[in-house]
XYZ file of N, CA and C in Angstrom:
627
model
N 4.687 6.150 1.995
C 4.196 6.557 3.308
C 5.356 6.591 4.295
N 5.320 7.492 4.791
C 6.791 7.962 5.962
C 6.688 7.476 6.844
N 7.533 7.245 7.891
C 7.120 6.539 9.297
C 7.308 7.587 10.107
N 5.417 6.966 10.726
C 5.011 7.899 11.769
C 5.863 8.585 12.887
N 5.933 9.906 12.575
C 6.664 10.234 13.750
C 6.663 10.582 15.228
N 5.007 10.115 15.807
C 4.320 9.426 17.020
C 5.058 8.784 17.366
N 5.520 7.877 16.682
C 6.229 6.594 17.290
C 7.984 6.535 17.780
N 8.016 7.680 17.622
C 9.829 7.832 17.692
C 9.632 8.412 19.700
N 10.830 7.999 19.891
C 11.022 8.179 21.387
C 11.737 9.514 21.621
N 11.435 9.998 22.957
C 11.840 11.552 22.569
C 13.064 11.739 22.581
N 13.553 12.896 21.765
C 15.068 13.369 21.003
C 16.074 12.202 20.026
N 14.624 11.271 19.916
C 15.054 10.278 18.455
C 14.600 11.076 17.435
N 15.918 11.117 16.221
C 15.671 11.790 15.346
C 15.815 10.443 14.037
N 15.224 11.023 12.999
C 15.367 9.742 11.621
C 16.300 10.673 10.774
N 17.700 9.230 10.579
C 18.804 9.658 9.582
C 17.933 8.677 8.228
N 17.222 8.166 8.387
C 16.858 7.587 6.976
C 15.865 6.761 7.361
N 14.994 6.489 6.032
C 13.974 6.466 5.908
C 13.586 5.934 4.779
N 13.274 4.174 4.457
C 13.243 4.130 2.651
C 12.441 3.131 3.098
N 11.512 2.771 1.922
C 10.953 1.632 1.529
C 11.856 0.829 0.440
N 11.022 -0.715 0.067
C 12.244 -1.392 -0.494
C 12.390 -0.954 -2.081
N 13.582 -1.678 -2.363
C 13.370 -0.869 -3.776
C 12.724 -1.532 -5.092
N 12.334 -1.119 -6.087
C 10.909 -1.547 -6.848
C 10.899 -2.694 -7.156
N 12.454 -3.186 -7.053
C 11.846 -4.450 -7.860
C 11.385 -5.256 -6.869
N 10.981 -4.881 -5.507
C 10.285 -5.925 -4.575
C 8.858 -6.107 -5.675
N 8.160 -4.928 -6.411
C 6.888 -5.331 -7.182
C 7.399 -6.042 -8.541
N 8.475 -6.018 -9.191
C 8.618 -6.089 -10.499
C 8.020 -7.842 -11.091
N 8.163 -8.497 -9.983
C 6.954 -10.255 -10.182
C 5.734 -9.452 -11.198
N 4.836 -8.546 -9.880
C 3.905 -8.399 -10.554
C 3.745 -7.681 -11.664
N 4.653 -6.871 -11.834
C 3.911 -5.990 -12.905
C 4.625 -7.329 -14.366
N 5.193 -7.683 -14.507
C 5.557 -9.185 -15.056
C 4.738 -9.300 -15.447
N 3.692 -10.006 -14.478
C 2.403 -10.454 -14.419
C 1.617 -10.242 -15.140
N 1.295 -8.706 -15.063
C 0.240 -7.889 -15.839
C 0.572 -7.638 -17.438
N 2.413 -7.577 -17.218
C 2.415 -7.029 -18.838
C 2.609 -9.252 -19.796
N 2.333 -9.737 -19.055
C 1.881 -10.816 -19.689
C 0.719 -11.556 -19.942
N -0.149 -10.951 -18.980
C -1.614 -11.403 -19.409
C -1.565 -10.556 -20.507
N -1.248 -9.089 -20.251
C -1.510 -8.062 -21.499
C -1.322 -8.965 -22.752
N 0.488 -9.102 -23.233
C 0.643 -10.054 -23.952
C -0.551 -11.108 -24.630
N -0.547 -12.250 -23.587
C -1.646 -13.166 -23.705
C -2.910 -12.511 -24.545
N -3.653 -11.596 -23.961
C -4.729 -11.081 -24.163
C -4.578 -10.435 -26.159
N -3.504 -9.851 -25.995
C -3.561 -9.209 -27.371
C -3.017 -10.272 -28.544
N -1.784 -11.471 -28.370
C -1.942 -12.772 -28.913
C -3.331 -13.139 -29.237
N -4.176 -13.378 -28.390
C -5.585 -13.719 -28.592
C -6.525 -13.014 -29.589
N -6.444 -11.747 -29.531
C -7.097 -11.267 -30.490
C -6.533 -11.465 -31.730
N -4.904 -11.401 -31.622
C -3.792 -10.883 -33.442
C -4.519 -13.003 -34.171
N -4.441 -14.500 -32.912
C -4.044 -15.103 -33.754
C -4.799 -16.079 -33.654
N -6.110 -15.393 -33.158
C -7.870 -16.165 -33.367
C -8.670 -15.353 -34.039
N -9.264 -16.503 -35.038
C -10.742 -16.049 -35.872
C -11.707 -15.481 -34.482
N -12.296 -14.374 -35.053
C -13.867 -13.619 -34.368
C -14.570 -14.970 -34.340
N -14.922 -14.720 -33.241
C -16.564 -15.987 -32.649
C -15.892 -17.226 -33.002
N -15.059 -17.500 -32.410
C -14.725 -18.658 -32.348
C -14.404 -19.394 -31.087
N -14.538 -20.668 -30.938
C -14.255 -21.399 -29.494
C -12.999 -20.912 -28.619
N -11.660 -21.539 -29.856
C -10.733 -20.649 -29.143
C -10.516 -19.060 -28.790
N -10.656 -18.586 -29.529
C -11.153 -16.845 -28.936
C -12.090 -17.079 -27.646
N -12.771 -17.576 -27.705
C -13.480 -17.459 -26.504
C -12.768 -17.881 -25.131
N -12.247 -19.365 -25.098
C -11.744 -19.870 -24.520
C -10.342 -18.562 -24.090
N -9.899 -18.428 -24.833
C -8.828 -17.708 -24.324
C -8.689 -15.962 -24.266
N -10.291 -15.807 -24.688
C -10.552 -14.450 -24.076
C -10.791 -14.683 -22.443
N -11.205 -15.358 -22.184
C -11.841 -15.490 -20.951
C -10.647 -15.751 -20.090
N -9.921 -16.854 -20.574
C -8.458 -16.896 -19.529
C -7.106 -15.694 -19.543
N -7.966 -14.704 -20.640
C -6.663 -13.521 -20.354
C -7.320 -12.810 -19.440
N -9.026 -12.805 -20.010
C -9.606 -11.632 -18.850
C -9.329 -12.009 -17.575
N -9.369 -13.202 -17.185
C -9.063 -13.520 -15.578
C -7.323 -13.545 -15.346
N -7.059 -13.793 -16.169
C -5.554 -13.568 -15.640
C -5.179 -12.090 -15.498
N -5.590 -10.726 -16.519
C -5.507 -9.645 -16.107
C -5.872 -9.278 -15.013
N -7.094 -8.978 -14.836
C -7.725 -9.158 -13.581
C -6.835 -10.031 -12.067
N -6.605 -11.222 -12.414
C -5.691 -11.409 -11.269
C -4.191 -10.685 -10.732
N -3.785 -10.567 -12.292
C -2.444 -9.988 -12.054
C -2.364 -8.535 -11.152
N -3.478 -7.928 -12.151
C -3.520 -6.387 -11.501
C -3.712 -6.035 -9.769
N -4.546 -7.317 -9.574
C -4.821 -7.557 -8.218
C -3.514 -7.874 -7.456
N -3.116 -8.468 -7.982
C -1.076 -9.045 -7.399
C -0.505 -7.878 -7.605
N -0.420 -6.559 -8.730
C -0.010 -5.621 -8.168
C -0.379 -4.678 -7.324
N -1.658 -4.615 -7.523
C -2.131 -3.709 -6.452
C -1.817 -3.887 -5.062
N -1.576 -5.566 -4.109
C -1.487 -5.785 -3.314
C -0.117 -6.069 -2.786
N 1.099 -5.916 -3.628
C 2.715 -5.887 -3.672
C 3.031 -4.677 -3.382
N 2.474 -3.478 -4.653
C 2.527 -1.984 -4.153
C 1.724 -1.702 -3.119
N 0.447 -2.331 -2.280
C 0.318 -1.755 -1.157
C 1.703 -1.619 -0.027
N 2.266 -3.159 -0.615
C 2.723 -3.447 1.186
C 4.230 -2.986 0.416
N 4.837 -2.421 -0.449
C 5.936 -1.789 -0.349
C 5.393 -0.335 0.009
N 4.601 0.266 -0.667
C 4.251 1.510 0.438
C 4.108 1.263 1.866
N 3.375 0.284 2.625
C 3.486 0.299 3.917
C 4.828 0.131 4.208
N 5.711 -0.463 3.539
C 7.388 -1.087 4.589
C 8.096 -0.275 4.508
N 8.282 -0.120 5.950
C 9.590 1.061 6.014
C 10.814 0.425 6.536
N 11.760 0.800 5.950
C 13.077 0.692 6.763
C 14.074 1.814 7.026
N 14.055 2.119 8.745
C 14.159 3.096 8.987
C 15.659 3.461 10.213
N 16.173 4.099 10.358
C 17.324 4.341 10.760
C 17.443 5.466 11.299
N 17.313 5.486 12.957
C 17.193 6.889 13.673
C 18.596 6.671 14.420
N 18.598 7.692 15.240
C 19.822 8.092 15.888
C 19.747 7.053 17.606
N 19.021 5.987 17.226
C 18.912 5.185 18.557
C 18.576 3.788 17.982
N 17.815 3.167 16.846
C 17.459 2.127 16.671
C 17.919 1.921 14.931
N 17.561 0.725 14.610
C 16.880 0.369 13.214
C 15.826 -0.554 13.175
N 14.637 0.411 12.792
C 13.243 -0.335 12.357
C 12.785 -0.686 11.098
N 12.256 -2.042 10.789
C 11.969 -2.647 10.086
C 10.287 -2.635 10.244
N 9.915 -2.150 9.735
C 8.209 -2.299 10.029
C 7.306 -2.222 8.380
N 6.218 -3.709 8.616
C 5.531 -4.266 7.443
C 4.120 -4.290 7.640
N 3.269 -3.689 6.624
C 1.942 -4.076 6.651
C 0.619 -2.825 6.681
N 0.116 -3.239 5.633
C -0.624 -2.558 5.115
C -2.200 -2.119 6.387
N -2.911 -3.364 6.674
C -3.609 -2.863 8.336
C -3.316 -3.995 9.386
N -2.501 -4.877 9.293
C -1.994 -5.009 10.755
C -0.609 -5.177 10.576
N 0.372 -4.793 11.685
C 1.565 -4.228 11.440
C 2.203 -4.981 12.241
N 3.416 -5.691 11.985
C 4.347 -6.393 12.211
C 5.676 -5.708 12.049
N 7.029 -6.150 12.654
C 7.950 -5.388 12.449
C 9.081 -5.724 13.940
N 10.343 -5.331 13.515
C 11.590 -5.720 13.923
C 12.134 -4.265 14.305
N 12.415 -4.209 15.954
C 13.585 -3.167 16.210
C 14.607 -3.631 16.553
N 15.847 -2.797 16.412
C 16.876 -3.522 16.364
C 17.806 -1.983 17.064
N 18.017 -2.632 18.610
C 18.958 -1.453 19.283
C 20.470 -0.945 18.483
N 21.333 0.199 18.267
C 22.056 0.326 17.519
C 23.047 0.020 18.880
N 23.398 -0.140 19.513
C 24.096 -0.500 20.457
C 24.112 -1.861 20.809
N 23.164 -3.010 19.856
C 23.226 -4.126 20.156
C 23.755 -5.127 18.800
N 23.634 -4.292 17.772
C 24.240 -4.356 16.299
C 25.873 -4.637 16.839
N 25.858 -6.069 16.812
C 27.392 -6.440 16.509
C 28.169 -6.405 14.989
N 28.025 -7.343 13.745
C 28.236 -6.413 12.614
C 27.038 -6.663 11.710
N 27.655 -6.042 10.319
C 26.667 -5.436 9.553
C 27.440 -5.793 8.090
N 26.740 -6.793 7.330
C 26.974 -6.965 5.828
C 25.883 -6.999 4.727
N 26.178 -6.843 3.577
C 25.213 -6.813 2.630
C 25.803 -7.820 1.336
N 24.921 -7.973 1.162
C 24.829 -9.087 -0.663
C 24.238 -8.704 -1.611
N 24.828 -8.939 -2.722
C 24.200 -8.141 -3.816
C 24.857 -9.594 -4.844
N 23.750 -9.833 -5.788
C 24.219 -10.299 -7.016
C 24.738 -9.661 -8.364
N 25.265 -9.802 -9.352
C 25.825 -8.988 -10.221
C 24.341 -8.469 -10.904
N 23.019 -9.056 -11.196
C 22.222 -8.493 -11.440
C 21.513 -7.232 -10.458
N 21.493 -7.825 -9.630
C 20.841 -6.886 -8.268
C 21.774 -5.873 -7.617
N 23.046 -5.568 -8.188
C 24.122 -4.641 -8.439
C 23.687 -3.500 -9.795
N 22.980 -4.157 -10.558
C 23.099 -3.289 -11.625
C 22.236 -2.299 -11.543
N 20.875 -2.977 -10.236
C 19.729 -2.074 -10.408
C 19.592 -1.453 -9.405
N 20.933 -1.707 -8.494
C 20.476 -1.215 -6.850
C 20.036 -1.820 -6.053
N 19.878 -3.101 -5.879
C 19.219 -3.745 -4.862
C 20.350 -4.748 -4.135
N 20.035 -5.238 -3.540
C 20.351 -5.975 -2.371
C 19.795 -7.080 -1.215
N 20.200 -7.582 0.048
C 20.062 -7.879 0.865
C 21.185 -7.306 1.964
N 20.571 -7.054 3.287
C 20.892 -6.241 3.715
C 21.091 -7.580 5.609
N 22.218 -7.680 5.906
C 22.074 -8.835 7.200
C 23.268 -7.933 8.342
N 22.193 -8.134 9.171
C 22.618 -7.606 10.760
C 22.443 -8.557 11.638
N 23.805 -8.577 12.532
C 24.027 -9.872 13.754
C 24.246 -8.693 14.771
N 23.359 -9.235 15.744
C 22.724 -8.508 17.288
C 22.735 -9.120 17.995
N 22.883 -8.832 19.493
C 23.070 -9.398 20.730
C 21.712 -9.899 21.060
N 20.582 -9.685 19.911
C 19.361 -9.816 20.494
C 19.001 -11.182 20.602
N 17.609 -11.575 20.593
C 17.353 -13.257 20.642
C 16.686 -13.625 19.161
N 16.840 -12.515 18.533
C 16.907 -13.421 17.159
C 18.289 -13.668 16.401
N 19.092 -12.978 17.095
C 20.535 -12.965 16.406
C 20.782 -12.312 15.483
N 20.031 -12.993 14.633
C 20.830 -12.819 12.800
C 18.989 -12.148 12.053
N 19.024 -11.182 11.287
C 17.997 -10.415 10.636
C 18.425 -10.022 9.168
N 17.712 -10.771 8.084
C 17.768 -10.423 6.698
C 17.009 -9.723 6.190
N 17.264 -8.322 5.944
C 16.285 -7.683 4.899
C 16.564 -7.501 3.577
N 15.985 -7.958 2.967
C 15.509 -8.077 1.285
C 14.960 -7.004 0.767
N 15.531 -6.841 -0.541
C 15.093 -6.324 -1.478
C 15.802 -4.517 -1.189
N 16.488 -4.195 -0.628
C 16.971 -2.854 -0.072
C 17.941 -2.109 -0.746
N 17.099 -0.936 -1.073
C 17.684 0.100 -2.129
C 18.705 0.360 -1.404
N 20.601 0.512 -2.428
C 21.866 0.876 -2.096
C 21.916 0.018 -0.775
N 22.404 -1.514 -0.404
C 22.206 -2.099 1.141
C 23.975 -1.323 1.296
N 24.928 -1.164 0.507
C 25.857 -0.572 0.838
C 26.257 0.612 1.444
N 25.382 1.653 0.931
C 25.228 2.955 1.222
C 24.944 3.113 2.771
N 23.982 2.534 3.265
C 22.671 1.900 4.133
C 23.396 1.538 5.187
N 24.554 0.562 5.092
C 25.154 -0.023 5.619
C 26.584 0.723 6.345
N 26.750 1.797 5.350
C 27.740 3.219 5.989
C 26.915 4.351 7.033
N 25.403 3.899 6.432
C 25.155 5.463 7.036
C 24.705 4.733 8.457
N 24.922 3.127 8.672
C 24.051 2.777 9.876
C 25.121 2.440 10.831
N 26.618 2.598 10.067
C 27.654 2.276 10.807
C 28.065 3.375 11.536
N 27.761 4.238 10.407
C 27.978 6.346 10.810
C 27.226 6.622 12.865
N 26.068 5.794 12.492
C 24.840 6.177 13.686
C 24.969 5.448 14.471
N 25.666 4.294 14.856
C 26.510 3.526 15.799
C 27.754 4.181 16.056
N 28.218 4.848 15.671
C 29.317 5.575 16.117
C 29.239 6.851 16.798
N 28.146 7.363 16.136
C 27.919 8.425 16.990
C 26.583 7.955 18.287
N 26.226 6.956 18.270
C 25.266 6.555 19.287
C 26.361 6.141 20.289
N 27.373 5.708 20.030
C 28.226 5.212 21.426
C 28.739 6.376 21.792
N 28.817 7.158 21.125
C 29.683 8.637 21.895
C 28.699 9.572 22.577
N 27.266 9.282 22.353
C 26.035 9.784 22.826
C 26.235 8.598 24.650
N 26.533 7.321 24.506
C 26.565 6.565 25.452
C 27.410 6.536 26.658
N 28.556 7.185 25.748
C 30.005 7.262 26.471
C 29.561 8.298 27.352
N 29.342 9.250 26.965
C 29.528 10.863 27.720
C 27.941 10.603 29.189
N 27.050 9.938 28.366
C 26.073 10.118 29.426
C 26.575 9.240 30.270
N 27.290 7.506 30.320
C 28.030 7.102 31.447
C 28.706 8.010 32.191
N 29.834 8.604 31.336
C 31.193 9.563 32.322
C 30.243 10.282 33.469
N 28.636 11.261 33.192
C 28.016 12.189 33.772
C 27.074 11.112 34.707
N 27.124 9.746 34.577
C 26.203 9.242 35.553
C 27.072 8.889 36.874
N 28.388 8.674 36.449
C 29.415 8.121 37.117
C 30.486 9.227 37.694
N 30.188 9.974 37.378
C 30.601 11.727 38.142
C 32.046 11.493 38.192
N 32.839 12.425 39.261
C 34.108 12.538 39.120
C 34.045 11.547 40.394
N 35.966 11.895 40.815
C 36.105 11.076 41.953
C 36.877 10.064 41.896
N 37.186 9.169 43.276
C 38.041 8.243 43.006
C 37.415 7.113 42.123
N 38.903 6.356 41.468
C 38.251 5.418 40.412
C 37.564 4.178 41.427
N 37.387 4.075 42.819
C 36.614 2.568 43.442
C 35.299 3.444 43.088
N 35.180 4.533 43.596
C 34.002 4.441 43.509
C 32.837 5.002 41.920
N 33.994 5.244 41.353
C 33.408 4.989 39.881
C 32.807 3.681 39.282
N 33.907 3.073 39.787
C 33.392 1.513 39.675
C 32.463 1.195 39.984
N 32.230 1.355 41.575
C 30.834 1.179 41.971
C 29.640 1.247 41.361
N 29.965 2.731 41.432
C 28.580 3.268 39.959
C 28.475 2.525 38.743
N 29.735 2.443 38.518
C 29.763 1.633 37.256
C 28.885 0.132 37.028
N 29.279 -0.739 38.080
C 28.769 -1.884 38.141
C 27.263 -1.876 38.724
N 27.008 -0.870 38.974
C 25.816 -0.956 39.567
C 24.306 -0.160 38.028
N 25.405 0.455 37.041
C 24.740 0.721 36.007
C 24.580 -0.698 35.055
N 25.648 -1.584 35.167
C 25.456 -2.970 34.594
C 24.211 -3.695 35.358
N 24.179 -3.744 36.260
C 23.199 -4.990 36.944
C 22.028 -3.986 36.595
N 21.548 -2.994 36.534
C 20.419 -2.292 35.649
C 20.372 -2.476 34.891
N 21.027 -2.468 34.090
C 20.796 -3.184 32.465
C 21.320 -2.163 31.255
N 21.609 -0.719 32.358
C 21.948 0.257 31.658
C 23.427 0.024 30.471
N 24.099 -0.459 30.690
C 25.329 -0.872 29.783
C 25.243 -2.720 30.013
N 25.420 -2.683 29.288
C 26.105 -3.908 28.227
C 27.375 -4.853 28.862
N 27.686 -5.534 28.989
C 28.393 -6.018 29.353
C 30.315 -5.790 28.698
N 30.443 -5.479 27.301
C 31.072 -4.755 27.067
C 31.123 -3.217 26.660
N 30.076 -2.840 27.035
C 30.443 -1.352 27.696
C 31.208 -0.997 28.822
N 30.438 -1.682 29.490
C 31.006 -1.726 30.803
C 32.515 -2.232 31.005
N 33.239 -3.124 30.445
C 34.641 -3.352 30.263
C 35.005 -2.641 30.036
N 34.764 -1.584 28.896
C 35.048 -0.353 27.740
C 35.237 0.918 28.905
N 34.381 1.090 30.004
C 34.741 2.102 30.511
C 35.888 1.928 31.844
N 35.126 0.382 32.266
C 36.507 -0.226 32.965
C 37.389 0.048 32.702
N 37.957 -0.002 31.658
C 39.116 -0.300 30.812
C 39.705 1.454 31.000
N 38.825 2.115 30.672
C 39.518 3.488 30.538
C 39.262 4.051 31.653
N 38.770 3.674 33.039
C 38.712 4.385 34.443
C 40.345 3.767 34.473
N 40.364 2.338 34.754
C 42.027 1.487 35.333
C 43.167 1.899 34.576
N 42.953 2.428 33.300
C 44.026 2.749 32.229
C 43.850 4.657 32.754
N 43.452 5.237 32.938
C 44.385 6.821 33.472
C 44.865 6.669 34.121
């Protein structure tokens, strides 16, 4: 399931778009192909009509039955989770009918690493950790197809989001002498409009021509 594109803010566009990758289900289907197991043991290495046959027909049937239920409800909520990467944010959003979920400004993304074990290398997966100016700080996402790849294309969209930032400062802050650029300038900080090192950043290059 794609993420809704209602929800994007206008002239936000999506550079990517994934749910996690399979082996967020692979527990369950485990699961299932071991009751299976269980279940067909039972028939190959019990006598017909017997206690144990019975006994352990009954605990495969409920364990199938449970398992299938554990997948059915793993593959719901990896179809619901998106992790998503537009040309302004990265959203994290979970849940099959009530919806929970993490935005994360690309302009507030201080850095960006990923972990992978030599197994979870072999199959594509990962963990995926971003440190933000926000008030949760630090954000781990699990289980994330290529977190390397992911991790270029989100560095790609921070780079071009600050040059989207840069140019609309220069045009808010017009031409003219550099005091009163400043002005403007500092007066786009106490709005909230730049950042505190943005605002150095353009400092820096009004006092430096």
């Amino acid at each position: 399931m794609p993420y809704p594109r209602r929800l994007l803010n206008d002239h936000e566009e999506v550079a990517v778009d994934l749910h996690p990758h399979w082996w967020y289900y692979a527990k369950a289907v485990s699961g299932v192909v071991a009751a299976v197991g269980l279940a067909v043991a039972t028939l190959v290495l019990t006598e017909p009509e017997t206690a144990p046959r019975l006994v352990l027909g009954w605990v495969s049937l409920v364990a199938l039955l449970a398992s299938i239920v554990w997948l059915v409800g793993r593959y719901a909520k990896w179809a619901t989770t998106n992790i998503v990467l537009t040309s302004h944010r990265l959203i994290y959003r979970v849940g099959v009918v009530a919806k929970r979920g993490v935005e994360i400004p690309l302009e507030r993304v201080n850095t960006v690493h990923f972990s992978q074990s030599i197994f979870e290398r072999l199959l594509g997966a990962g963990d995926l950790v971003i440190e933000s100016g926000g008030e949760d700080g630090q954000q781990r996402f699990t289980d994330v197809r290529r977190p390397d790849r992911l991790q270029r294309q989100l560095h790609a969209q921070m780079e071009l989001n600050q040059q989207r930032r840069f140019s609309a400062v220069a045009g808010s802050i017009g031409s003219g002498d550099v005091a009163t650029q400043l002005e403007k300038l500092e007066g786009l900080l106490e709005r909230g409009t730049l950042s505190r090192e943005e605002f150095d950043a353009h400092k820096a290059r009004l006092l430096g021509r």
